[in-house]
mmCIF file with all atom_site columns, C-alpha atoms in Angstrom:
data_model
loop_
_atom_site.group_PDB
_atom_site.id
_atom_site.type_symbol
_atom_site.label_atom_id
_atom_site.label_alt_id
_atom_site.label_comp_id
_atom_site.label_asym_id
_atom_site.label_entity_id
_atom_site.label_seq_id
_atom_site.pdbx_PDB_ins_code
_atom_site.Cartn_x
_atom_site.Cartn_y
_atom_site.Cartn_z
_atom_site.occupancy
_atom_site.B_iso_or_equiv
_atom_site.pdbx_formal_charge
_atom_site.auth_seq_id
_atom_site.auth_comp_id
_atom_site.auth_asym_id
_atom_site.auth_atom_id
_atom_site.pdbx_PDB_model_num
ATOM 1   C CA . MET A 1 1   ? 0.074  -0.182  0.057  1.00 0.00 ? 1   MET A CA 1
ATOM 2   C CA . LYS A 1 2   ? 1.616  3.171   -1.358 1.00 0.00 ? 2   LYS A CA 1
ATOM 3   C CA . SER A 1 3   ? 1.233  6.213   0.795  1.00 0.00 ? 3   SER A CA 1
ATOM 4   C CA . LEU A 1 4   ? -0.459 9.282   -0.872 1.00 0.00 ? 4   LEU A CA 1
ATOM 5   C CA . PRO A 1 5   ? 1.327  12.173  -1.779 1.00 0.00 ? 5   PRO A CA 1
ATOM 6   C CA . HIS A 1 6   ? 1.434  15.219  0.869  1.00 0.00 ? 6   HIS A CA 1
ATOM 7   C CA . THR A 1 7   ? 0.092  19.046  -0.087 1.00 0.00 ? 7   THR A CA 1
ATOM 8   C CA . SER A 1 8   ? 3.782  19.905  0.496  1.00 0.00 ? 8   SER A CA 1
ATOM 9   C CA . THR A 1 9   ? 6.010  18.171  -1.525 1.00 0.00 ? 9   THR A CA 1
ATOM 10  C CA . ALA A 1 10  ? 9.232  19.647  0.711  1.00 0.00 ? 10  ALA A CA 1
ATOM 11  C CA . PHE A 1 11  ? 7.583  17.151  3.312  1.00 0.00 ? 11  PHE A CA 1
ATOM 12  C CA . ASP A 1 12  ? 7.554  14.288  0.363  1.00 0.00 ? 12  ASP A CA 1
ATOM 13  C CA . ASP A 1 13  ? 10.983 15.042  -0.105 1.00 0.00 ? 13  ASP A CA 1
ATOM 14  C CA . GLU A 1 14  ? 11.942 14.417  3.184  1.00 0.00 ? 14  GLU A CA 1
ATOM 15  C CA . LEU A 1 15  ? 10.079 11.358  3.810  1.00 0.00 ? 15  LEU A CA 1
ATOM 16  C CA . ARG A 1 16  ? 11.945 10.062  0.532  1.00 0.00 ? 16  ARG A CA 1
ATOM 17  C CA . GLU A 1 17  ? 15.131 11.053  1.885  1.00 0.00 ? 17  GLU A CA 1
ATOM 18  C CA . VAL A 1 18  ? 14.751 8.735   5.173  1.00 0.00 ? 18  VAL A CA 1
ATOM 19  C CA . ARG A 1 19  ? 13.620 6.122   2.944  1.00 0.00 ? 19  ARG A CA 1
ATOM 20  C CA . ALA A 1 20  ? 16.747 6.469   1.090  1.00 0.00 ? 20  ALA A CA 1
ATOM 21  C CA . LEU A 1 21  ? 18.844 6.225   4.077  1.00 0.00 ? 21  LEU A CA 1
ATOM 22  C CA . ILE A 1 22  ? 17.213 3.244   5.345  1.00 0.00 ? 22  ILE A CA 1
ATOM 23  C CA . GLY A 1 23  ? 17.438 1.706   1.727  1.00 0.00 ? 23  GLY A CA 1
ATOM 24  C CA . GLY A 1 24  ? 21.023 2.077   1.852  1.00 0.00 ? 24  GLY A CA 1
ATOM 25  C CA . MET A 1 25  ? 21.695 0.941   5.356  1.00 0.00 ? 25  MET A CA 1
ATOM 26  C CA . ALA A 1 26  ? 19.744 -2.817  4.485  1.00 0.00 ? 26  ALA A CA 1
ATOM 27  C CA . ALA A 1 27  ? 21.651 -2.650  1.186  1.00 0.00 ? 27  ALA A CA 1
ATOM 28  C CA . ARG A 1 28  ? 25.244 -2.082  2.980  1.00 0.00 ? 28  ARG A CA 1
ATOM 29  C CA . ALA A 1 29  ? 24.294 -4.605  6.187  1.00 0.00 ? 29  ALA A CA 1
ATOM 30  C CA . VAL A 1 30  ? 23.291 -7.111  3.847  1.00 0.00 ? 30  VAL A CA 1
ATOM 31  C CA . GLY A 1 31  ? 26.277 -6.835  1.231  1.00 0.00 ? 31  GLY A CA 1
ATOM 32  C CA . ALA A 1 32  ? 28.416 -6.865  4.637  1.00 0.00 ? 32  ALA A CA 1
ATOM 33  C CA . LEU A 1 33  ? 27.153 -10.292 5.571  1.00 0.00 ? 33  LEU A CA 1
ATOM 34  C CA . GLN A 1 34  ? 27.576 -11.726 2.183  1.00 0.00 ? 34  GLN A CA 1
ATOM 35  C CA . GLY A 1 35  ? 31.362 -10.188 2.198  1.00 0.00 ? 35  GLY A CA 1
ATOM 36  C CA . SER A 1 36  ? 32.086 -11.825 5.541  1.00 0.00 ? 36  SER A CA 1
ATOM 37  C CA . ILE A 1 37  ? 31.369 -15.458 4.546  1.00 0.00 ? 37  ILE A CA 1
ATOM 38  C CA . ALA A 1 38  ? 32.575 -14.643 1.457  1.00 0.00 ? 38  ALA A CA 1
ATOM 39  C CA . ALA A 1 39  ? 36.068 -13.566 3.430  1.00 0.00 ? 39  ALA A CA 1
ATOM 40  C CA . LEU A 1 40  ? 35.293 -16.603 5.656  1.00 0.00 ? 40  LEU A CA 1
ATOM 41  C CA . ASP A 1 41  ? 35.565 -19.346 2.527  1.00 0.00 ? 41  ASP A CA 1
ATOM 42  C CA . VAL A 1 42  ? 38.719 -18.484 1.355  1.00 0.00 ? 42  VAL A CA 1
ATOM 43  C CA . MET A 1 43  ? 39.994 -17.242 4.631  1.00 0.00 ? 43  MET A CA 1
ATOM 44  C CA . ASP A 1 44  ? 40.906 -13.409 3.084  1.00 0.00 ? 44  ASP A CA 1
ATOM 45  C CA . VAL A 1 45  ? 42.211 -11.767 5.888  1.00 0.00 ? 45  VAL A CA 1
ATOM 46  C CA . ASP A 1 46  ? 41.852 -8.409  3.968  1.00 0.00 ? 46  ASP A CA 1
ATOM 47  C CA . ALA A 1 47  ? 38.757 -8.663  2.868  1.00 0.00 ? 47  ALA A CA 1
ATOM 48  C CA . ALA A 1 48  ? 37.959 -9.139  6.450  1.00 0.00 ? 48  ALA A CA 1
ATOM 49  C CA . SER A 1 49  ? 39.619 -6.018  7.608  1.00 0.00 ? 49  SER A CA 1
ATOM 50  C CA . GLY A 1 50  ? 37.514 -3.951  5.055  1.00 0.00 ? 50  GLY A CA 1
ATOM 51  C CA . ILE A 1 51  ? 34.183 -5.168  5.912  1.00 0.00 ? 51  ILE A CA 1
ATOM 52  C CA . VAL A 1 52  ? 35.326 -4.297  9.599  1.00 0.00 ? 52  VAL A CA 1
ATOM 53  C CA . VAL A 1 53  ? 35.602 -0.452  8.318  1.00 0.00 ? 53  VAL A CA 1
ATOM 54  C CA . ALA A 1 54  ? 33.028 0.281   5.969  1.00 0.00 ? 54  ALA A CA 1
ATOM 55  C CA . ASP A 1 55  ? 30.776 -0.711  8.993  1.00 0.00 ? 55  ASP A CA 1
ATOM 56  C CA . ARG A 1 56  ? 31.823 2.800   9.523  1.00 0.00 ? 56  ARG A CA 1
ATOM 57  C CA . GLU A 1 57  ? 29.360 3.490   6.760  1.00 0.00 ? 57  GLU A CA 1
ATOM 58  C CA . ILE A 1 58  ? 26.389 2.064   8.068  1.00 0.00 ? 58  ILE A CA 1
ATOM 59  C CA . ASP A 1 59  ? 26.702 4.179   11.416 1.00 0.00 ? 59  ASP A CA 1
ATOM 60  C CA . ALA A 1 60  ? 27.179 7.034   9.681  1.00 0.00 ? 60  ALA A CA 1
ATOM 61  C CA . LEU A 1 61  ? 24.086 6.176   7.743  1.00 0.00 ? 61  LEU A CA 1
ATOM 62  C CA . ASN A 1 62  ? 22.463 5.596   10.591 1.00 0.00 ? 62  ASN A CA 1
ATOM 63  C CA . GLU A 1 63  ? 23.491 9.214   12.593 1.00 0.00 ? 63  GLU A CA 1
ATOM 64  C CA . GLN A 1 64  ? 22.065 10.701  8.953  1.00 0.00 ? 64  GLN A CA 1
ATOM 65  C CA . LEU A 1 65  ? 18.949 9.109   9.638  1.00 0.00 ? 65  LEU A CA 1
ATOM 66  C CA . GLU A 1 66  ? 18.079 10.234  12.870 1.00 0.00 ? 66  GLU A CA 1
ATOM 67  C CA . THR A 1 67  ? 19.516 13.745  12.216 1.00 0.00 ? 67  THR A CA 1
ATOM 68  C CA . ALA A 1 68  ? 16.989 13.789  9.086  1.00 0.00 ? 68  ALA A CA 1
ATOM 69  C CA . VAL A 1 69  ? 14.199 12.048  11.420 1.00 0.00 ? 69  VAL A CA 1
ATOM 70  C CA . VAL A 1 70  ? 14.387 14.478  14.296 1.00 0.00 ? 70  VAL A CA 1
ATOM 71  C CA . ARG A 1 71  ? 14.274 17.198  11.545 1.00 0.00 ? 71  ARG A CA 1
ATOM 72  C CA . THR A 1 72  ? 11.122 16.432  9.936  1.00 0.00 ? 72  THR A CA 1
ATOM 73  C CA . ILE A 1 73  ? 9.465  15.717  12.769 1.00 0.00 ? 73  ILE A CA 1
ATOM 74  C CA . ALA A 1 74  ? 10.281 19.179  14.522 1.00 0.00 ? 74  ALA A CA 1
ATOM 75  C CA . LEU A 1 75  ? 9.256  21.355  11.364 1.00 0.00 ? 75  LEU A CA 1
ATOM 76  C CA . ARG A 1 76  ? 6.201  19.063  9.915  1.00 0.00 ? 76  ARG A CA 1
ATOM 77  C CA . ALA A 1 77  ? 4.709  18.125  12.914 1.00 0.00 ? 77  ALA A CA 1
ATOM 78  C CA . PRO A 1 78  ? 3.494  14.476  11.446 1.00 0.00 ? 78  PRO A CA 1
ATOM 79  C CA . MET A 1 79  ? 0.228  12.842  12.654 1.00 0.00 ? 79  MET A CA 1
ATOM 80  C CA . ALA A 1 80  ? -1.240 9.341   12.364 1.00 0.00 ? 80  ALA A CA 1
ATOM 81  C CA . ASP A 1 81  ? 1.281  7.100   9.350  1.00 0.00 ? 81  ASP A CA 1
ATOM 82  C CA . ASP A 1 82  ? 3.296  10.063  9.089  1.00 0.00 ? 82  ASP A CA 1
ATOM 83  C CA . LEU A 1 83  ? 4.500  9.734   12.175 1.00 0.00 ? 83  LEU A CA 1
ATOM 84  C CA . ARG A 1 84  ? 4.350  6.482   12.243 1.00 0.00 ? 84  ARG A CA 1
ATOM 85  C CA . GLU A 1 85  ? 6.620  5.825   9.620  1.00 0.00 ? 85  GLU A CA 1
ATOM 86  C CA . LEU A 1 86  ? 9.174  8.398   10.927 1.00 0.00 ? 86  LEU A CA 1
ATOM 87  C CA . ILE A 1 87  ? 8.936  6.395   14.585 1.00 0.00 ? 87  ILE A CA 1
ATOM 88  C CA . VAL A 1 88  ? 9.541  2.924   12.846 1.00 0.00 ? 88  VAL A CA 1
ATOM 89  C CA . ALA A 1 89  ? 12.629 4.554   10.515 1.00 0.00 ? 89  ALA A CA 1
ATOM 90  C CA . ILE A 1 90  ? 14.267 5.499   13.960 1.00 0.00 ? 90  ILE A CA 1
ATOM 91  C CA . ARG A 1 91  ? 13.651 1.493   15.181 1.00 0.00 ? 91  ARG A CA 1
ATOM 92  C CA . LEU A 1 92  ? 15.236 0.522   11.690 1.00 0.00 ? 92  LEU A CA 1
ATOM 93  C CA . GLY A 1 93  ? 18.254 2.464   11.609 1.00 0.00 ? 93  GLY A CA 1
ATOM 94  C CA . SER A 1 94  ? 19.060 0.896   15.252 1.00 0.00 ? 94  SER A CA 1
ATOM 95  C CA . GLN A 1 95  ? 17.842 -2.835  13.917 1.00 0.00 ? 95  GLN A CA 1
ATOM 96  C CA . LEU A 1 96  ? 19.935 -2.511  10.133 1.00 0.00 ? 96  LEU A CA 1
ATOM 97  C CA . GLU A 1 97  ? 22.952 -0.510  12.640 1.00 0.00 ? 97  GLU A CA 1
ATOM 98  C CA . ARG A 1 98  ? 23.219 -4.030  14.615 1.00 0.00 ? 98  ARG A CA 1
ATOM 99  C CA . ALA A 1 99  ? 23.110 -6.293  11.871 1.00 0.00 ? 99  ALA A CA 1
ATOM 100 C CA . GLY A 1 100 ? 25.610 -4.555  10.598 1.00 0.00 ? 100 GLY A CA 1
ATOM 101 C CA . ASP A 1 101 ? 27.324 -5.249  13.482 1.00 0.00 ? 101 ASP A CA 1
ATOM 102 C CA . GLN A 1 102 ? 26.747 -8.687  13.377 1.00 0.00 ? 102 GLN A CA 1
ATOM 103 C CA . ALA A 1 103 ? 28.475 -9.058  9.745  1.00 0.00 ? 103 ALA A CA 1
ATOM 104 C CA . LYS A 1 104 ? 31.455 -6.883  11.594 1.00 0.00 ? 104 LYS A CA 1
ATOM 105 C CA . GLY A 1 105 ? 31.801 -9.644  14.264 1.00 0.00 ? 105 GLY A CA 1
ATOM 106 C CA . ILE A 1 106 ? 31.664 -12.356 11.787 1.00 0.00 ? 106 ILE A CA 1
ATOM 107 C CA . ALA A 1 107 ? 34.487 -10.615 9.877  1.00 0.00 ? 107 ALA A CA 1
ATOM 108 C CA . ARG A 1 108 ? 36.519 -10.380 13.078 1.00 0.00 ? 108 ARG A CA 1
ATOM 109 C CA . ARG A 1 109 ? 35.885 -13.791 13.610 1.00 0.00 ? 109 ARG A CA 1
ATOM 110 C CA . LEU A 1 110 ? 38.127 -15.189 10.979 1.00 0.00 ? 110 LEU A CA 1
ATOM 111 C CA . ARG A 1 111 ? 41.592 -15.335 12.353 1.00 0.00 ? 111 ARG A CA 1
ATOM 112 C CA . GLY A 1 112 ? 40.253 -17.966 15.179 1.00 0.00 ? 112 GLY A CA 1
ATOM 113 C CA . VAL A 1 113 ? 38.671 -19.934 12.337 1.00 0.00 ? 113 VAL A CA 1
ATOM 114 C CA . ASP A 1 114 ? 40.061 -23.633 11.920 1.00 0.00 ? 114 ASP A CA 1
ATOM 115 C CA . ALA A 1 115 ? 39.757 -23.447 7.303  1.00 0.00 ? 115 ALA A CA 1
ATOM 116 C CA . GLU A 1 116 ? 39.565 -27.220 7.949  1.00 0.00 ? 116 GLU A CA 1
ATOM 117 C CA . PHE A 1 117 ? 36.774 -27.614 10.268 1.00 0.00 ? 117 PHE A CA 1
ATOM 118 C CA . HIS A 1 118 ? 35.345 -24.743 8.767  1.00 0.00 ? 118 HIS A CA 1
ATOM 119 C CA . ALA A 1 119 ? 35.236 -26.660 5.264  1.00 0.00 ? 119 ALA A CA 1
ATOM 120 C CA . ARG A 1 120 ? 33.062 -29.387 7.246  1.00 0.00 ? 120 ARG A CA 1
ATOM 121 C CA . HIS A 1 121 ? 30.015 -26.751 8.155  1.00 0.00 ? 121 HIS A CA 1
ATOM 122 C CA . LYS A 1 122 ? 30.550 -24.540 4.914  1.00 0.00 ? 122 LYS A CA 1
ATOM 123 C CA . PRO A 1 123 ? 27.143 -25.416 2.978  1.00 0.00 ? 123 PRO A CA 1
ATOM 124 C CA . LEU A 1 124 ? 24.750 -25.252 5.984  1.00 0.00 ? 124 LEU A CA 1
ATOM 125 C CA . LEU A 1 125 ? 26.383 -21.623 6.922  1.00 0.00 ? 125 LEU A CA 1
ATOM 126 C CA . ALA A 1 126 ? 26.101 -20.448 3.967  1.00 0.00 ? 126 ALA A CA 1
ATOM 127 C CA . GLN A 1 127 ? 22.778 -21.539 3.589  1.00 0.00 ? 127 GLN A CA 1
ATOM 128 C CA . MET A 1 128 ? 21.888 -19.599 6.978  1.00 0.00 ? 128 MET A CA 1
ATOM 129 C CA . ALA A 1 129 ? 23.311 -16.514 5.735  1.00 0.00 ? 129 ALA A CA 1
ATOM 130 C CA . ALA A 1 130 ? 21.693 -16.521 2.511  1.00 0.00 ? 130 ALA A CA 1
ATOM 131 C CA . ALA A 1 131 ? 18.884 -16.795 4.137  1.00 0.00 ? 131 ALA A CA 1
ATOM 132 C CA . ALA A 1 132 ? 19.233 -14.111 7.017  1.00 0.00 ? 132 ALA A CA 1
ATOM 133 C CA . GLY A 1 133 ? 20.334 -11.916 4.015  1.00 0.00 ? 133 GLY A CA 1
ATOM 134 C CA . GLY A 1 134 ? 17.238 -12.561 2.320  1.00 0.00 ? 134 GLY A CA 1
ATOM 135 C CA . MET A 1 135 ? 14.968 -11.166 5.145  1.00 0.00 ? 135 MET A CA 1
ATOM 136 C CA . LEU A 1 136 ? 16.991 -8.851  5.715  1.00 0.00 ? 136 LEU A CA 1
ATOM 137 C CA . ALA A 1 137 ? 16.636 -7.804  2.059  1.00 0.00 ? 137 ALA A CA 1
ATOM 138 C CA . ASP A 1 138 ? 13.058 -8.697  2.359  1.00 0.00 ? 138 ASP A CA 1
ATOM 139 C CA . ALA A 1 139 ? 11.650 -6.623  5.104  1.00 0.00 ? 139 ALA A CA 1
ATOM 140 C CA . ASN A 1 140 ? 13.715 -3.820  3.836  1.00 0.00 ? 140 ASN A CA 1
ATOM 141 C CA . THR A 1 141 ? 11.507 -4.062  0.377  1.00 0.00 ? 141 THR A CA 1
ATOM 142 C CA . ALA A 1 142 ? 8.353  -4.665  2.792  1.00 0.00 ? 142 ALA A CA 1
ATOM 143 C CA . PHE A 1 143 ? 9.434  -1.291  4.799  1.00 0.00 ? 143 PHE A CA 1
ATOM 144 C CA . GLN A 1 144 ? 9.488  0.486   1.020  1.00 0.00 ? 144 GLN A CA 1
ATOM 145 C CA . HIS A 1 145 ? 6.545  -0.468  -0.297 1.00 0.00 ? 145 HIS A CA 1
ATOM 146 C CA . ARG A 1 146 ? 4.612  -0.711  2.630  1.00 0.00 ? 146 ARG A CA 1
ATOM 147 C CA . ASP A 1 147 ? 4.324  -4.692  1.490  1.00 0.00 ? 147 ASP A CA 1
ATOM 148 C CA . LEU A 1 148 ? 2.149  -6.234  4.674  1.00 0.00 ? 148 LEU A CA 1
ATOM 149 C CA . ALA A 1 149 ? 2.250  -9.543  2.850  1.00 0.00 ? 149 ALA A CA 1
ATOM 150 C CA . LEU A 1 150 ? 5.800  -9.800  2.030  1.00 0.00 ? 150 LEU A CA 1
ATOM 151 C CA . ALA A 1 151 ? 6.441  -8.836  5.636  1.00 0.00 ? 151 ALA A CA 1
ATOM 152 C CA . ARG A 1 152 ? 4.555  -11.458 6.997  1.00 0.00 ? 152 ARG A CA 1
ATOM 153 C CA . ALA A 1 153 ? 6.533  -13.713 5.086  1.00 0.00 ? 153 ALA A CA 1
ATOM 154 C CA . VAL A 1 154 ? 9.997  -12.714 6.032  1.00 0.00 ? 154 VAL A CA 1
ATOM 155 C CA . ARG A 1 155 ? 8.251  -13.120 10.196 1.00 0.00 ? 155 ARG A CA 1
ATOM 156 C CA . GLY A 1 156 ? 7.494  -16.298 9.068  1.00 0.00 ? 156 GLY A CA 1
ATOM 157 C CA . ARG A 1 157 ? 10.896 -17.685 7.765  1.00 0.00 ? 157 ARG A CA 1
ATOM 158 C CA . ASP A 1 158 ? 12.594 -16.987 10.534 1.00 0.00 ? 158 ASP A CA 1
ATOM 159 C CA . ARG A 1 159 ? 11.716 -20.363 12.199 1.00 0.00 ? 159 ARG A CA 1
ATOM 160 C CA . ALA A 1 160 ? 13.432 -21.914 9.168  1.00 0.00 ? 160 ALA A CA 1
ATOM 161 C CA . LEU A 1 161 ? 16.614 -19.624 10.182 1.00 0.00 ? 161 LEU A CA 1
ATOM 162 C CA . ASN A 1 162 ? 16.536 -21.210 13.407 1.00 0.00 ? 162 ASN A CA 1
ATOM 163 C CA . ALA A 1 163 ? 16.227 -25.134 12.427 1.00 0.00 ? 163 ALA A CA 1
ATOM 164 C CA . LEU A 1 164 ? 19.142 -24.150 10.390 1.00 0.00 ? 164 LEU A CA 1
ATOM 165 C CA . PHE A 1 165 ? 21.035 -22.680 13.319 1.00 0.00 ? 165 PHE A CA 1
ATOM 166 C CA . ASP A 1 166 ? 19.967 -25.828 15.420 1.00 0.00 ? 166 ASP A CA 1
ATOM 167 C CA . ARG A 1 167 ? 21.453 -27.961 13.094 1.00 0.00 ? 167 ARG A CA 1
ATOM 168 C CA . LEU A 1 168 ? 24.545 -26.561 12.454 1.00 0.00 ? 168 LEU A CA 1
ATOM 169 C CA . THR A 1 169 ? 24.737 -26.354 16.346 1.00 0.00 ? 169 THR A CA 1
ATOM 170 C CA . ALA A 1 170 ? 24.526 -30.007 16.859 1.00 0.00 ? 170 ALA A CA 1
ATOM 171 C CA . ASP A 1 171 ? 26.457 -31.216 13.833 1.00 0.00 ? 171 ASP A CA 1
ATOM 172 C CA . VAL A 1 172 ? 29.370 -28.472 15.457 1.00 0.00 ? 172 VAL A CA 1
ATOM 173 C CA . ILE A 1 173 ? 28.657 -30.104 18.918 1.00 0.00 ? 173 ILE A CA 1
ATOM 174 C CA . ARG A 1 174 ? 29.176 -33.711 17.606 1.00 0.00 ? 174 ARG A CA 1
ATOM 175 C CA . HIS A 1 175 ? 32.677 -33.129 16.037 1.00 0.00 ? 175 HIS A CA 1
ATOM 176 C CA . MET A 1 176 ? 34.226 -30.996 18.782 1.00 0.00 ? 176 MET A CA 1
ATOM 177 C CA . THR A 1 177 ? 32.791 -33.983 20.781 1.00 0.00 ? 177 THR A CA 1
ATOM 178 C CA . GLU A 1 178 ? 34.772 -36.188 18.508 1.00 0.00 ? 178 GLU A CA 1
ATOM 179 C CA . GLU A 1 179 ? 37.723 -33.800 18.295 1.00 0.00 ? 179 GLU A CA 1
ATOM 180 C CA . PRO A 1 180 ? 38.522 -32.696 21.913 1.00 0.00 ? 180 PRO A CA 1
ATOM 181 C CA . ARG A 1 181 ? 41.516 -30.674 20.420 1.00 0.00 ? 181 ARG A CA 1
ATOM 182 C CA . ARG A 1 182 ? 38.966 -28.552 17.658 1.00 0.00 ? 182 ARG A CA 1
ATOM 183 C CA . VAL A 1 183 ? 36.941 -27.071 20.453 1.00 0.00 ? 183 VAL A CA 1
ATOM 184 C CA . SER A 1 184 ? 37.920 -23.653 20.023 1.00 0.00 ? 184 SER A CA 1
ATOM 185 C CA . ALA A 1 185 ? 37.221 -23.546 16.633 1.00 0.00 ? 185 ALA A CA 1
ATOM 186 C CA . GLY A 1 186 ? 34.107 -25.094 17.128 1.00 0.00 ? 186 GLY A CA 1
ATOM 187 C CA . SER A 1 187 ? 33.284 -22.524 19.512 1.00 0.00 ? 187 SER A CA 1
ATOM 188 C CA . HIS A 1 188 ? 34.579 -19.746 16.920 1.00 0.00 ? 188 HIS A CA 1
ATOM 189 C CA . LEU A 1 189 ? 31.794 -21.445 14.024 1.00 0.00 ? 189 LEU A CA 1
ATOM 190 C CA . LEU A 1 190 ? 29.109 -21.327 16.666 1.00 0.00 ? 190 LEU A CA 1
ATOM 191 C CA . SER A 1 191 ? 29.521 -17.448 17.552 1.00 0.00 ? 191 SER A CA 1
ATOM 192 C CA . ILE A 1 192 ? 29.454 -16.999 14.067 1.00 0.00 ? 192 ILE A CA 1
ATOM 193 C CA . GLY A 1 193 ? 25.815 -18.850 13.141 1.00 0.00 ? 193 GLY A CA 1
ATOM 194 C CA . LYS A 1 194 ? 24.565 -17.490 16.131 1.00 0.00 ? 194 LYS A CA 1
ATOM 195 C CA . GLN A 1 195 ? 25.561 -13.776 14.577 1.00 0.00 ? 195 GLN A CA 1
ATOM 196 C CA . VAL A 1 196 ? 23.809 -14.718 11.395 1.00 0.00 ? 196 VAL A CA 1
ATOM 197 C CA . GLU A 1 197 ? 20.569 -16.028 13.526 1.00 0.00 ? 197 GLU A CA 1
ATOM 198 C CA . ARG A 1 198 ? 21.066 -12.784 15.091 1.00 0.00 ? 198 ARG A CA 1
ATOM 199 C CA . ILE A 1 199 ? 20.853 -10.666 11.641 1.00 0.00 ? 199 ILE A CA 1
ATOM 200 C CA . GLY A 1 200 ? 17.737 -13.175 11.087 1.00 0.00 ? 200 GLY A CA 1
ATOM 201 C CA . ASP A 1 201 ? 16.067 -12.047 13.931 1.00 0.00 ? 201 ASP A CA 1
ATOM 202 C CA . TYR A 1 202 ? 16.495 -8.067  13.148 1.00 0.00 ? 202 TYR A CA 1
ATOM 203 C CA . ALA A 1 203 ? 14.904 -8.727  9.949  1.00 0.00 ? 203 ALA A CA 1
ATOM 204 C CA . THR A 1 204 ? 11.725 -10.509 12.043 1.00 0.00 ? 204 THR A CA 1
ATOM 205 C CA . LYS A 1 205 ? 11.795 -7.254  14.071 1.00 0.00 ? 205 LYS A CA 1
ATOM 206 C CA . ILE A 1 206 ? 11.867 -5.061  10.698 1.00 0.00 ? 206 ILE A CA 1
ATOM 207 C CA . ALA A 1 207 ? 9.102  -7.096  9.534  1.00 0.00 ? 207 ALA A CA 1
ATOM 208 C CA . ASP A 1 208 ? 7.021  -6.921  12.965 1.00 0.00 ? 208 ASP A CA 1
ATOM 209 C CA . ASN A 1 209 ? 7.538  -2.965  12.406 1.00 0.00 ? 209 ASN A CA 1
ATOM 210 C CA . VAL A 1 210 ? 6.081  -2.373  8.906  1.00 0.00 ? 210 VAL A CA 1
ATOM 211 C CA . CYS A 1 211 ? 3.205  -4.237  10.503 1.00 0.00 ? 211 CYS A CA 1
ATOM 212 C CA . TYR A 1 212 ? 3.058  -1.549  13.121 1.00 0.00 ? 212 TYR A CA 1
ATOM 213 C CA . MET A 1 213 ? 3.885  1.057   10.234 1.00 0.00 ? 213 MET A CA 1
ATOM 214 C CA . VAL A 1 214 ? 0.952  0.096   8.289  1.00 0.00 ? 214 VAL A CA 1
ATOM 215 C CA . THR A 1 215 ? -2.196 -0.954  10.457 1.00 0.00 ? 215 THR A CA 1
ATOM 216 C CA . GLY A 1 216 ? -0.631 0.442   14.150 1.00 0.00 ? 216 GLY A CA 1
ATOM 217 C CA . GLU A 1 217 ? -0.456 -2.724  15.430 1.00 0.00 ? 217 GLU A CA 1
ATOM 218 C CA . HIS A 1 218 ? 2.766  -5.629  15.540 1.00 0.00 ? 218 HIS A CA 1
ATOM 219 C CA . PHE A 1 219 ? 2.074  -8.846  13.924 1.00 0.00 ? 219 PHE A CA 1
ATOM 220 C CA . ALA A 1 220 ? 2.068  -10.371 17.472 1.00 0.00 ? 220 ALA A CA 1
ATOM 221 C CA . ASP A 1 221 ? -1.196 -8.595  18.389 1.00 0.00 ? 221 ASP A CA 1
ATOM 222 C CA . TRP A 1 222 ? -2.759 -10.803 15.513 1.00 0.00 ? 222 TRP A CA 1
ATOM 223 C CA . HIS A 1 223 ? -1.659 -14.194 16.469 1.00 0.00 ? 223 HIS A CA 1
ATOM 224 C CA . ALA A 1 224 ? -2.340 -17.114 14.400 1.00 0.00 ? 224 ALA A CA 1
ATOM 225 C CA . GLY A 1 225 ? -5.590 -14.511 12.570 1.00 0.00 ? 225 GLY A CA 1
ATOM 226 C CA . PRO A 1 226 ? -5.787 -13.330 9.373  1.00 0.00 ? 226 PRO A CA 1
ATOM 227 C CA . GLU A 1 227 ? -3.196 -11.576 7.594  1.00 0.00 ? 227 GLU A CA 1
ATOM 228 C CA . PRO A 1 228 ? -3.554 -7.751  9.031  1.00 0.00 ? 228 PRO A CA 1
ATOM 229 C CA . LEU A 1 229 ? -5.198 -5.109  6.377  1.00 0.00 ? 229 LEU A CA 1
ATOM 230 C CA . ALA A 1 230 ? -4.129 -1.522  5.846  1.00 0.00 ? 230 ALA A CA 1
ATOM 231 C CA . PRO A 1 231 ? -6.488 0.586   7.172  1.00 0.00 ? 231 PRO A CA 1
ATOM 232 C CA . ALA A 1 232 ? -9.154 1.934   4.219  1.00 0.00 ? 232 ALA A CA 1
ATOM 233 C CA . ALA A 1 233 ? -7.922 5.338   2.221  1.00 0.00 ? 233 ALA A CA 1
#
């Protein structure tokens, strides 16, 4: 559901700026996750270091977002849908910034990972990263287009990601038990898996905030009921 244009084109421009900042943060967070997993696959220390440095861009965008939202609220005194969108934008900025931090944390752990041990679990970890990155990208799309159906689909995919993490945990612990000398390497891999799973959690929170933005309620308030409908135009 698209929002209607305002009588003030300046207000529309400000909202577009907010949405663009969210989109930029989301793209960078997804890219950081993909990049950290790719660096891990080939044990590329330089690429991992680049991801750590690039996280500053996400932080800077979040600061710009907060400034833009506060300025718009102060100048426009928005109400109803517009105010909810701006409140949600602040929340999304925080969630995307944390997602970027998780990706940065994965990159920082590269030096502690045992390449041979990681190779055993690479396919499952790659599957987790693809799922979490897809959720985050789709959650941003749901925000940009006020797409409740897509937001709800993102929220539903979190269980599948959690199941993948449970599988990874079981496999890693089994190998650690069989090879006690791999305990340290296994611990690093479990931490990486948890960081990927948390990115999925942030995507889920974004999806819930999209529901709040459009309807004024959270998905949790709907329990197992019908798909929430947008208010009548």
